[in-house]
Amino acid sequence: MTPDAGLRQRLGGLLREIEPPPAPLETIVRRGRGIRLRRAGGAAGALALAGIVAAATVLASPAAPGEPGLPVTVPASGTAGPDGVFASGSVNGHAWRLGVQNIADPGYRCIPAITVNGTDADPVDPAPGNYATVALGPAYPGIGFAFVQVRGDVGRLVLDGRQGLPATAVTACGEHYRLVGFAYRLARPPQITAVSAGPGGRAGYQLPLVSAKPPAGTGQTDGMWNNVGPTSGETASGVLASGRTGSIRLLLDAAGDCYEFSSAASAGSPEMGACGPISTPDGPETIMALPLSYPPAKITGPTGYALQVSPATAHLSALLSDGSTQLVTPRVVDGRKYAAFAVPASLKLECLTWLDATGAEIASTFDVPQTGYTQFQP
Amino acid sequence: MSDSRDELAAVPDVISGGGEDFSAFAVSRWPGLVRLAFGLTGDRWAAEDLAQATLARAYVAWRRVSRAHDPDAYLRRILVNTSNRRFRRHRVAEQPGDPPETAVDGHADLVGERASLLAALRQLPARQRAVVLLRYWEDLTDAQIAAALGCSPGTVRSQLSRALAKLRESPVLGEGDER
């Protein structure tokens, strides 16, 4: 018997003796739902490594053939104004702007974030090298937006070896950032090379960047930023709702507004998790549904709902399919106001109504998700 | 700005996505995953937990898994990655596992041999252990193992060579190989 055959036979003997129990499908599905939906830093790491190689390739071959890049306007002074806008332009007749703004509600601790047109925020990572892209779907079909936070010794980025974009200094929430932003065609992400600051900027300074594609293995979801840079900790977290049905917890960070829903039966272990775009105080609100039901496995359960609400919202009224209503009082988590509640398995959410402190209706929508999220501008 | 998380797509997409049947997929792959996981962990409970975690991740990424050219390759990669992450986290606490209970039944020599094999496997670094199992249990090629581990085929060959050298130091395996 050859060594290979001997080992194969013994391993076979060992492992075939295992008689697994029936697949615990329900547990698997519940665990799957408990996994927080965040984007791939691991993939990003591989991407970064690949980027070093790719950057060298870009340097070796001058301008890549193809369509010209989309035009970008940057502040001539090299410093963003009070509005925090560091890049702007127009694609297909639609204006766009990338800026840094405070996404906390008025009167609370400042939370700086990059926004596109004042919505769909991404908290700024303090670490230079941060790099993120986002697509806004039907609003800008085929177009992606990207920002790069560059180090102090980087003067500009060059896209595809020919479009130079100088870094703009931005001050927000008392912090200073140097940012480059641009729009690009999703079908043809640009190659990015960093060029050092100073006269005659030395080309070839390598940033660990390769393209504005989403990290490998992740899909680009409308309004959700795909961050490639190193991660910072959570910006905020807290329990939004708890009761007999279970509890809903918020985690706000670069992955978005992420919610975890734990039913009363799960002993605090999240059974469903999902992330959605981060709303700005004045922007569209992301209504997230967290269903515990899974029909293929004949699993039924309640559906959790969570959303960040505008500062003026005092209560949220949820109309259910049996005609009953739930009046939800928002909770403030680290300067942002959120509302969350659960709908029993036997019922459906039909309508949401935003109420101010006097009980007057601010807005109302019947466009509520049963799974995933929708965005609504109250 | 995010951690390793992932290979993962959105759960809501999974629930609404496609006509693929995750349940059937999970049920059919479960026994094989548990056995491979047992080889990696040497512990029956940990193996079932690892197989569960692997399928849970496959569930979250179901839309991508179901469309993959080779869903099993995808699954193996998730399993090995998950196992490696746990190994890094718990390596201090690792203890040799027990052979399967069903192996007892009066076959003392057989049980002893299997315990020795488990112990020998446990002495290998995680990646070498994975290479051995993927080669000799899953019968994968260098390229397939490389895909599962996220390394080059050359690395697979060198890791396998080192692993076999270490396994042959095991009295039982060394003796067996010469038979």
PDB file of C-alpha atoms in Angstrom, chain A residues 8-276:
ATOM      1  CA  ARG A   8      -6.544   8.034   2.361  1.00  0.00           C
ATOM      2  CA  GLN A   9      -7.868   4.753   3.690  1.00  0.00           C
ATOM      3  CA  ARG A  10      -7.347   5.707   7.315  1.00  0.00           C
ATOM      4  CA  LEU A  11      -8.898   9.110   6.916  1.00  0.00           C
ATOM      5  CA  GLY A  12     -11.822   7.498   5.160  1.00  0.00           C
ATOM      6  CA  GLY A  13     -12.206   5.013   7.980  1.00  0.00           C
ATOM      7  CA  LEU A  14     -12.096   7.762  10.562  1.00  0.00           C
ATOM      8  CA  LEU A  15     -14.506  10.174   8.911  1.00  0.00           C
ATOM      9  CA  ARG A  16     -17.001   7.674   7.524  1.00  0.00           C
ATOM     10  CA  GLU A  17     -17.593   6.517  11.068  1.00  0.00           C
ATOM     11  CA  ILE A  18     -19.195   9.865  11.757  1.00  0.00           C
ATOM     12  CA  GLU A  19     -22.960   9.646  11.556  1.00  0.00           C
ATOM     13  CA  PRO A  20     -24.180  13.241  11.511  1.00  0.00           C
ATOM     14  CA  PRO A  21     -27.604  13.941  12.953  1.00  0.00           C
ATOM     15  CA  PRO A  22     -30.255  15.388  10.625  1.00  0.00           C
ATOM     16  CA  ALA A  23     -29.345  18.836   9.319  1.00  0.00           C
ATOM     17  CA  PRO A  24     -30.599  21.417  11.851  1.00  0.00           C
ATOM     18  CA  LEU A  25     -32.109  23.606   9.170  1.00  0.00           C
ATOM     19  CA  GLU A  26     -33.958  25.927  11.468  1.00  0.00           C
ATOM     20  CA  THR A  27     -30.860  26.594  13.552  1.00  0.00           C
ATOM     21  CA  ILE A  28     -28.804  27.204  10.420  1.00  0.00           C
ATOM     22  CA  VAL A  29     -31.291  29.706   9.082  1.00  0.00           C
ATOM     23  CA  ARG A  30     -31.516  31.465  12.416  1.00  0.00           C
ATOM     24  CA  ARG A  31     -27.755  31.659  12.638  1.00  0.00           C
ATOM     25  CA  GLY A  32     -27.589  32.991   9.119  1.00  0.00           C
ATOM     26  CA  ARG A  33     -29.937  35.752  10.047  1.00  0.00           C
ATOM     27  CA  GLY A  34     -27.916  36.577  13.104  1.00  0.00           C
ATOM     28  CA  ILE A  35     -24.839  37.221  11.067  1.00  0.00           C
ATOM     29  CA  ARG A  36     -24.395  40.911  10.763  1.00  0.00           C
ATOM     30  CA  LEU A  37     -24.409  42.051   7.228  1.00  0.00           C
ATOM     31  CA  ARG A  38     -21.299  43.988   6.762  1.00  0.00           C
ATOM     32  CA  ARG A  39     -18.965  44.372   3.951  1.00  0.00           C
ATOM     33  CA  ALA A  40     -15.753  42.614   3.287  1.00  0.00           C
ATOM     34  CA  GLY A  41     -12.685  43.934   4.943  1.00  0.00           C
ATOM     35  CA  GLY A  42     -11.083  40.588   4.227  1.00  0.00           C
ATOM     36  CA  ALA A  43     -11.836  40.975   0.594  1.00  0.00           C
ATOM     37  CA  ALA A  44     -10.699  44.548   0.905  1.00  0.00           C
ATOM     38  CA  GLY A  45      -7.387  43.393   2.268  1.00  0.00           C
ATOM     39  CA  ALA A  46      -6.880  41.141  -0.707  1.00  0.00           C
ATOM     40  CA  LEU A  47      -7.953  43.977  -2.925  1.00  0.00           C
ATOM     41  CA  ALA A  48      -5.421  46.271  -1.290  1.00  0.00           C
ATOM     42  CA  LEU A  49      -2.655  43.778  -1.846  1.00  0.00           C
ATOM     43  CA  ALA A  50      -3.669  43.364  -5.438  1.00  0.00           C
ATOM     44  CA  GLY A  51      -3.743  47.107  -5.721  1.00  0.00           C
ATOM     45  CA  ILE A  52      -0.049  47.437  -5.122  1.00  0.00           C
ATOM     46  CA  VAL A  53       0.596  45.214  -8.088  1.00  0.00           C
ATOM     47  CA  ALA A  54      -2.037  46.917 -10.172  1.00  0.00           C
ATOM     48  CA  ALA A  55      -0.741  50.377  -9.338  1.00  0.00           C
ATOM     49  CA  ALA A  56       2.655  49.372 -10.617  1.00  0.00           C
ATOM     50  CA  THR A  57       1.019  48.215 -13.804  1.00  0.00           C
ATOM     51  CA  VAL A  58      -0.685  51.556 -14.234  1.00  0.00           C
ATOM     52  CA  LEU A  59       2.633  53.323 -13.864  1.00  0.00           C
ATOM     53  CA  ALA A  60       4.244  51.106 -16.435  1.00  0.00           C
ATOM     54  CA  SER A  61       1.598  51.839 -19.020  1.00  0.00           C
ATOM     55  CA  PRO A  62       0.529  55.444 -19.491  1.00  0.00           C
ATOM     56  CA  ALA A  63      -3.015  56.451 -20.302  1.00  0.00           C
ATOM     57  CA  ALA A  64      -5.395  53.577 -20.640  1.00  0.00           C
ATOM     58  CA  PRO A  65      -7.522  53.640 -23.775  1.00  0.00           C
ATOM     59  CA  GLY A  66     -11.250  54.159 -23.497  1.00  0.00           C
ATOM     60  CA  GLU A  67     -13.747  56.811 -22.657  1.00  0.00           C
ATOM     61  CA  PRO A  68     -12.621  59.941 -20.814  1.00  0.00           C
ATOM     62  CA  GLY A  69     -13.398  60.166 -17.109  1.00  0.00           C
ATOM     63  CA  LEU A  70     -16.452  62.038 -15.902  1.00  0.00           C
ATOM     64  CA  PRO A  71     -15.638  65.697 -15.207  1.00  0.00           C
ATOM     65  CA  VAL A  72     -15.140  66.692 -11.575  1.00  0.00           C
ATOM     66  CA  THR A  73     -15.115  70.181 -10.084  1.00  0.00           C
ATOM     67  CA  VAL A  74     -13.048  70.768  -6.945  1.00  0.00           C
ATOM     68  CA  PRO A  75     -12.723  73.939  -4.843  1.00  0.00           C
ATOM     69  CA  ALA A  76     -10.080  76.110  -6.500  1.00  0.00           C
ATOM     70  CA  SER A  77      -8.669  77.119  -3.132  1.00  0.00           C
ATOM     71  CA  GLY A  78      -7.954  73.526  -2.201  1.00  0.00           C
ATOM     72  CA  THR A  79     -10.191  73.932   0.833  1.00  0.00           C
ATOM     73  CA  ALA A  80     -13.858  73.067   1.110  1.00  0.00           C
ATOM     74  CA  GLY A  81     -16.279  75.784   2.096  1.00  0.00           C
ATOM     75  CA  PRO A  82     -18.694  75.681   5.042  1.00  0.00           C
ATOM     76  CA  ASP A  83     -20.927  73.271   3.126  1.00  0.00           C
ATOM     77  CA  GLY A  84     -18.118  70.704   3.200  1.00  0.00           C
ATOM     78  CA  VAL A  85     -18.384  69.993  -0.540  1.00  0.00           C
ATOM     79  CA  PHE A  86     -15.074  68.699  -1.863  1.00  0.00           C
ATOM     80  CA  ALA A  87     -16.123  67.408  -5.286  1.00  0.00           C
ATOM     81  CA  SER A  88     -19.047  68.032  -7.607  1.00  0.00           C
ATOM     82  CA  GLY A  89     -20.085  67.600 -11.202  1.00  0.00           C
ATOM     83  CA  SER A  90     -22.849  66.570 -13.510  1.00  0.00           C
ATOM     84  CA  VAL A  91     -23.655  63.244 -15.154  1.00  0.00           C
ATOM     85  CA  ASN A  92     -26.409  62.655 -17.670  1.00  0.00           C
ATOM     86  CA  GLY A  93     -27.797  66.085 -16.876  1.00  0.00           C
ATOM     87  CA  HIS A  94     -27.999  65.418 -13.136  1.00  0.00           C
ATOM     88  CA  ALA A  95     -25.822  67.420 -10.754  1.00  0.00           C
ATOM     89  CA  TRP A  96     -24.027  65.641  -7.950  1.00  0.00           C
ATOM     90  CA  ARG A  97     -21.895  66.699  -5.025  1.00  0.00           C
ATOM     91  CA  LEU A  98     -19.815  64.892  -2.447  1.00  0.00           C
ATOM     92  CA  GLY A  99     -19.447  66.615   0.882  1.00  0.00           C
ATOM     93  CA  VAL A 100     -18.724  66.089   4.537  1.00  0.00           C
ATOM     94  CA  GLN A 101     -21.530  66.936   6.892  1.00  0.00           C
ATOM     95  CA  ASN A 102     -22.684  66.309  10.426  1.00  0.00           C
ATOM     96  CA  ILE A 103     -25.267  63.527  10.436  1.00  0.00           C
ATOM     97  CA  ALA A 104     -26.213  63.822  14.107  1.00  0.00           C
ATOM     98  CA  ASP A 105     -29.473  65.510  15.002  1.00  0.00           C
ATOM     99  CA  PRO A 106     -29.152  69.175  15.981  1.00  0.00           C
ATOM    100  CA  GLY A 107     -27.814  69.670  19.482  1.00  0.00           C
ATOM    101  CA  TYR A 108     -25.966  66.358  19.705  1.00  0.00           C
ATOM    102  CA  ARG A 109     -22.358  65.286  19.382  1.00  0.00           C
ATOM    103  CA  CYS A 110     -21.115  65.902  15.875  1.00  0.00           C
ATOM    104  CA  ILE A 111     -20.777  62.829  13.619  1.00  0.00           C
ATOM    105  CA  PRO A 112     -18.920  63.639  10.388  1.00  0.00           C
ATOM    106  CA  ALA A 113     -19.928  61.660   7.323  1.00  0.00           C
ATOM    107  CA  ILE A 114     -19.485  61.738   3.578  1.00  0.00           C
ATOM    108  CA  THR A 115     -22.744  62.230   1.734  1.00  0.00           C
ATOM    109  CA  VAL A 116     -23.836  62.252  -1.890  1.00  0.00           C
ATOM    110  CA  ASN A 117     -26.203  65.139  -2.531  1.00  0.00           C
ATOM    111  CA  GLY A 118     -26.747  65.410   1.208  1.00  0.00           C
ATOM    112  CA  THR A 119     -28.043  61.844   1.593  1.00  0.00           C
ATOM    113  CA  ASP A 120     -26.756  58.283   1.846  1.00  0.00           C
ATOM    114  CA  ALA A 121     -24.096  58.988   4.412  1.00  0.00           C
ATOM    115  CA  ASP A 122     -20.910  57.123   5.263  1.00  0.00           C
ATOM    116  CA  PRO A 123     -19.184  58.006   8.543  1.00  0.00           C
ATOM    117  CA  VAL A 124     -15.679  59.306   7.845  1.00  0.00           C
ATOM    118  CA  ASP A 125     -13.021  56.943   8.997  1.00  0.00           C
ATOM    119  CA  PRO A 126     -10.272  58.910  10.707  1.00  0.00           C
ATOM    120  CA  ALA A 127      -7.617  56.740   9.077  1.00  0.00           C
ATOM    121  CA  PRO A 128      -6.182  58.096   5.823  1.00  0.00           C
ATOM    122  CA  GLY A 129      -6.381  55.572   3.042  1.00  0.00           C
ATOM    123  CA  ASN A 130     -10.083  55.152   3.535  1.00  0.00           C
ATOM    124  CA  TYR A 131     -11.740  54.480   0.246  1.00  0.00           C
ATOM    125  CA  ALA A 132     -15.393  53.896  -0.438  1.00  0.00           C
ATOM    126  CA  THR A 133     -17.796  53.725  -3.340  1.00  0.00           C
ATOM    127  CA  VAL A 134     -21.543  53.949  -3.615  1.00  0.00           C
ATOM    128  CA  ALA A 135     -24.196  53.684  -6.329  1.00  0.00           C
ATOM    129  CA  LEU A 136     -27.536  55.421  -6.093  1.00  0.00           C
ATOM    130  CA  GLY A 137     -29.469  53.180  -8.444  1.00  0.00           C
ATOM    131  CA  PRO A 138     -32.195  54.651 -10.635  1.00  0.00           C
ATOM    132  CA  ALA A 139     -31.295  58.194  -9.604  1.00  0.00           C
ATOM    133  CA  TYR A 140     -27.963  57.849 -11.408  1.00  0.00           C
ATOM    134  CA  PRO A 141     -28.157  54.699 -13.551  1.00  0.00           C
ATOM    135  CA  GLY A 142     -24.774  53.166 -14.317  1.00  0.00           C
ATOM    136  CA  ILE A 143     -22.914  55.739 -12.255  1.00  0.00           C
ATOM    137  CA  GLY A 144     -20.942  55.226  -9.076  1.00  0.00           C
ATOM    138  CA  PHE A 145     -19.444  57.739  -6.691  1.00  0.00           C
ATOM    139  CA  ALA A 146     -16.224  57.311  -4.760  1.00  0.00           C
ATOM    140  CA  PHE A 147     -14.208  59.150  -2.177  1.00  0.00           C
ATOM    141  CA  VAL A 148     -10.668  58.576  -1.004  1.00  0.00           C
ATOM    142  CA  GLN A 149      -9.220  60.013   2.157  1.00  0.00           C
ATOM    143  CA  VAL A 150      -5.551  60.642   1.354  1.00  0.00           C
ATOM    144  CA  ARG A 151      -2.496  61.065   3.522  1.00  0.00           C
ATOM    145  CA  GLY A 152      -0.832  64.404   3.996  1.00  0.00           C
ATOM    146  CA  ASP A 153       1.953  63.628   1.556  1.00  0.00           C
ATOM    147  CA  VAL A 154      -0.434  62.831  -1.302  1.00  0.00           C
ATOM    148  CA  GLY A 155      -1.193  65.813  -3.511  1.00  0.00           C
ATOM    149  CA  ARG A 156      -3.577  64.321  -5.994  1.00  0.00           C
ATOM    150  CA  LEU A 157      -4.953  61.138  -7.433  1.00  0.00           C
ATOM    151  CA  VAL A 158      -4.702  60.286 -11.098  1.00  0.00           C
ATOM    152  CA  LEU A 159      -7.501  58.256 -12.648  1.00  0.00           C
ATOM    153  CA  ASP A 160      -6.585  55.978 -15.527  1.00  0.00           C
ATOM    154  CA  GLY A 161      -3.262  57.743 -15.836  1.00  0.00           C
ATOM    155  CA  ARG A 162      -4.718  60.954 -17.185  1.00  0.00           C
ATOM    156  CA  GLN A 163      -7.340  62.653 -15.005  1.00  0.00           C
ATOM    157  CA  GLY A 164      -5.652  64.423 -12.106  1.00  0.00           C
ATOM    158  CA  LEU A 165      -7.809  65.232  -9.072  1.00  0.00           C
ATOM    159  CA  PRO A 166      -6.213  67.364  -6.335  1.00  0.00           C
ATOM    160  CA  ALA A 167      -6.979  66.593  -2.702  1.00  0.00           C
ATOM    161  CA  THR A 168      -9.269  69.061  -0.939  1.00  0.00           C
ATOM    162  CA  ALA A 169      -8.885  69.945   2.724  1.00  0.00           C
ATOM    163  CA  VAL A 170     -12.141  69.635   4.644  1.00  0.00           C
ATOM    164  CA  THR A 171     -12.801  70.473   8.273  1.00  0.00           C
ATOM    165  CA  ALA A 172     -15.814  68.871   9.897  1.00  0.00           C
ATOM    166  CA  CYS A 173     -16.695  68.320  13.535  1.00  0.00           C
ATOM    167  CA  GLY A 174     -13.340  69.816  14.476  1.00  0.00           C
ATOM    168  CA  GLU A 175     -11.421  67.214  12.507  1.00  0.00           C
ATOM    169  CA  HIS A 176      -9.364  67.832   9.394  1.00  0.00           C
ATOM    170  CA  TYR A 177      -9.552  65.580   6.387  1.00  0.00           C
ATOM    171  CA  ARG A 178      -7.988  65.567   2.923  1.00  0.00           C
ATOM    172  CA  LEU A 179     -10.381  64.073   0.428  1.00  0.00           C
ATOM    173  CA  VAL A 180     -10.672  63.317  -3.252  1.00  0.00           C
ATOM    174  CA  GLY A 181     -14.055  62.482  -4.752  1.00  0.00           C
ATOM    175  CA  PHE A 182     -15.252  61.597  -8.195  1.00  0.00           C
ATOM    176  CA  ALA A 183     -18.003  59.952 -10.216  1.00  0.00           C
ATOM    177  CA  TYR A 184     -17.301  57.040 -12.531  1.00  0.00           C
ATOM    178  CA  ARG A 185     -19.036  54.598 -14.811  1.00  0.00           C
ATOM    179  CA  LEU A 186     -19.828  51.435 -12.884  1.00  0.00           C
ATOM    180  CA  ALA A 187     -19.066  49.368 -15.969  1.00  0.00           C
ATOM    181  CA  ARG A 188     -15.556  50.772 -16.186  1.00  0.00           C
ATOM    182  CA  PRO A 189     -14.076  51.650 -12.801  1.00  0.00           C
ATOM    183  CA  PRO A 190     -10.918  53.721 -13.032  1.00  0.00           C
ATOM    184  CA  GLN A 191      -7.431  52.701 -12.045  1.00  0.00           C
ATOM    185  CA  ILE A 192      -6.201  55.053  -9.346  1.00  0.00           C
ATOM    186  CA  THR A 193      -2.673  56.240  -8.736  1.00  0.00           C
ATOM    187  CA  ALA A 194      -1.640  58.600  -5.968  1.00  0.00           C
ATOM    188  CA  VAL A 195       0.861  61.338  -6.710  1.00  0.00           C
ATOM    189  CA  SER A 196       2.909  62.925  -3.980  1.00  0.00           C
ATOM    190  CA  ALA A 197       2.397  66.531  -2.941  1.00  0.00           C
ATOM    191  CA  GLY A 198       4.834  69.317  -3.742  1.00  0.00           C
ATOM    192  CA  PRO A 199       6.270  70.835  -6.909  1.00  0.00           C
ATOM    193  CA  GLY A 200       6.413  68.384  -9.761  1.00  0.00           C
ATOM    194  CA  GLY A 201       4.604  65.780  -7.632  1.00  0.00           C
ATOM    195  CA  ARG A 202       6.410  62.503  -7.818  1.00  0.00           C
ATOM    196  CA  ALA A 203       4.223  60.097  -9.737  1.00  0.00           C
ATOM    197  CA  GLY A 204       4.078  56.578  -8.564  1.00  0.00           C
ATOM    198  CA  TYR A 205       3.384  56.999  -4.906  1.00  0.00           C
ATOM    199  CA  GLN A 206       1.378  53.902  -4.397  1.00  0.00           C
ATOM    200  CA  LEU A 207      -1.890  53.813  -2.576  1.00  0.00           C
ATOM    201  CA  PRO A 208      -3.220  50.351  -1.953  1.00  0.00           C
ATOM    202  CA  LEU A 209      -6.026  50.949  -4.388  1.00  0.00           C
ATOM    203  CA  VAL A 210      -6.828  49.213  -7.553  1.00  0.00           C
ATOM    204  CA  SER A 211     -10.212  50.239  -8.797  1.00  0.00           C
ATOM    205  CA  ALA A 212     -13.528  51.593  -7.705  1.00  0.00           C
ATOM    206  CA  LYS A 213     -15.181  48.222  -7.954  1.00  0.00           C
ATOM    207  CA  PRO A 214     -16.937  46.968  -4.869  1.00  0.00           C
ATOM    208  CA  PRO A 215     -14.772  44.562  -2.874  1.00  0.00           C
ATOM    209  CA  ALA A 216     -14.708  41.104  -4.390  1.00  0.00           C
ATOM    210  CA  GLY A 217     -17.555  38.934  -3.268  1.00  0.00           C
ATOM    211  CA  THR A 218     -19.879  41.747  -2.303  1.00  0.00           C
ATOM    212  CA  GLY A 219     -22.677  43.131  -4.340  1.00  0.00           C
ATOM    213  CA  GLN A 220     -23.053  46.883  -4.563  1.00  0.00           C
ATOM    214  CA  THR A 221     -26.366  47.779  -3.022  1.00  0.00           C
ATOM    215  CA  ASP A 222     -27.997  51.053  -3.911  1.00  0.00           C
ATOM    216  CA  GLY A 223     -27.181  53.678  -1.338  1.00  0.00           C
ATOM    217  CA  MET A 224     -24.807  51.469   0.628  1.00  0.00           C
ATOM    218  CA  TRP A 225     -21.156  52.430   0.656  1.00  0.00           C
ATOM    219  CA  ASN A 226     -18.585  49.764   0.015  1.00  0.00           C
ATOM    220  CA  ASN A 227     -15.649  50.664   2.205  1.00  0.00           C
ATOM    221  CA  VAL A 228     -12.249  49.362   1.320  1.00  0.00           C
ATOM    222  CA  GLY A 229     -10.102  51.107   3.900  1.00  0.00           C
ATOM    223  CA  PRO A 230      -9.252  49.933   7.379  1.00  0.00           C
ATOM    224  CA  THR A 231     -12.163  50.007   9.730  1.00  0.00           C
ATOM    225  CA  SER A 232     -12.764  52.097  12.774  1.00  0.00           C
ATOM    226  CA  GLY A 233     -15.024  51.001  15.595  1.00  0.00           C
ATOM    227  CA  GLU A 234     -18.717  51.457  15.872  1.00  0.00           C
ATOM    228  CA  THR A 235     -19.882  55.025  15.757  1.00  0.00           C
ATOM    229  CA  ALA A 236     -22.885  54.251  17.899  1.00  0.00           C
ATOM    230  CA  SER A 237     -24.885  51.342  19.218  1.00  0.00           C
ATOM    231  CA  GLY A 238     -27.851  50.860  21.471  1.00  0.00           C
ATOM    232  CA  VAL A 239     -31.108  49.015  22.045  1.00  0.00           C
ATOM    233  CA  LEU A 240     -33.953  50.683  20.148  1.00  0.00           C
ATOM    234  CA  ALA A 241     -36.819  48.561  21.392  1.00  0.00           C
ATOM    235  CA  SER A 242     -37.367  45.664  23.728  1.00  0.00           C
ATOM    236  CA  GLY A 243     -40.425  43.854  24.973  1.00  0.00           C
ATOM    237  CA  ARG A 244     -42.237  40.547  25.003  1.00  0.00           C
ATOM    238  CA  THR A 245     -41.661  39.955  21.291  1.00  0.00           C
ATOM    239  CA  GLY A 246     -37.917  40.518  21.534  1.00  0.00           C
ATOM    240  CA  SER A 247     -35.461  43.354  21.085  1.00  0.00           C
ATOM    241  CA  ILE A 248     -34.040  45.393  18.237  1.00  0.00           C
ATOM    242  CA  ARG A 249     -30.543  46.766  18.483  1.00  0.00           C
ATOM    243  CA  LEU A 250     -28.789  49.389  16.361  1.00  0.00           C
ATOM    244  CA  LEU A 251     -25.154  49.439  15.325  1.00  0.00           C
ATOM    245  CA  LEU A 252     -24.153  52.487  13.313  1.00  0.00           C
ATOM    246  CA  ASP A 253     -20.790  52.358  11.618  1.00  0.00           C
ATOM    247  CA  ALA A 254     -19.177  52.360   8.216  1.00  0.00           C
ATOM    248  CA  ALA A 255     -21.302  49.381   7.213  1.00  0.00           C
ATOM    249  CA  GLY A 256     -24.415  51.519   7.489  1.00  0.00           C
ATOM    250  CA  ASP A 257     -27.280  51.586   9.920  1.00  0.00           C
ATOM    251  CA  CYS A 258     -27.260  47.952  10.987  1.00  0.00           C
ATOM    252  CA  TYR A 259     -30.042  46.392  13.010  1.00  0.00           C
ATOM    253  CA  GLU A 260     -30.209  43.113  14.892  1.00  0.00           C
ATOM    254  CA  PHE A 261     -33.511  41.535  15.848  1.00  0.00           C
ATOM    255  CA  SER A 262     -33.568  39.001  18.670  1.00  0.00           C
ATOM    256  CA  SER A 263     -36.848  37.287  19.412  1.00  0.00           C
ATOM    257  CA  ALA A 264     -37.908  36.468  22.933  1.00  0.00           C
ATOM    258  CA  ALA A 265     -37.030  32.823  22.260  1.00  0.00           C
ATOM    259  CA  SER A 266     -33.454  33.509  21.235  1.00  0.00           C
ATOM    260  CA  ALA A 267     -32.145  34.511  24.647  1.00  0.00           C
ATOM    261  CA  GLY A 268     -30.565  37.694  23.329  1.00  0.00           C
ATOM    262  CA  SER A 269     -28.805  36.052  20.408  1.00  0.00           C
ATOM    263  CA  PRO A 270     -29.605  37.981  17.212  1.00  0.00           C
ATOM    264  CA  GLU A 271     -31.719  35.991  14.789  1.00  0.00           C
ATOM    265  CA  MET A 272     -31.894  38.519  11.999  1.00  0.00           C
ATOM    266  CA  GLY A 273     -29.482  41.253  11.023  1.00  0.00           C
ATOM    267  CA  ALA A 274     -29.404  43.692   8.147  1.00  0.00           C
ATOM    268  CA  CYS A 275     -27.800  46.988   7.214  1.00  0.00           C
ATOM    269  CA  GLY A 276     -29.228  49.857   5.206  1.00  0.00           C
TER     270      GLY A 276
END
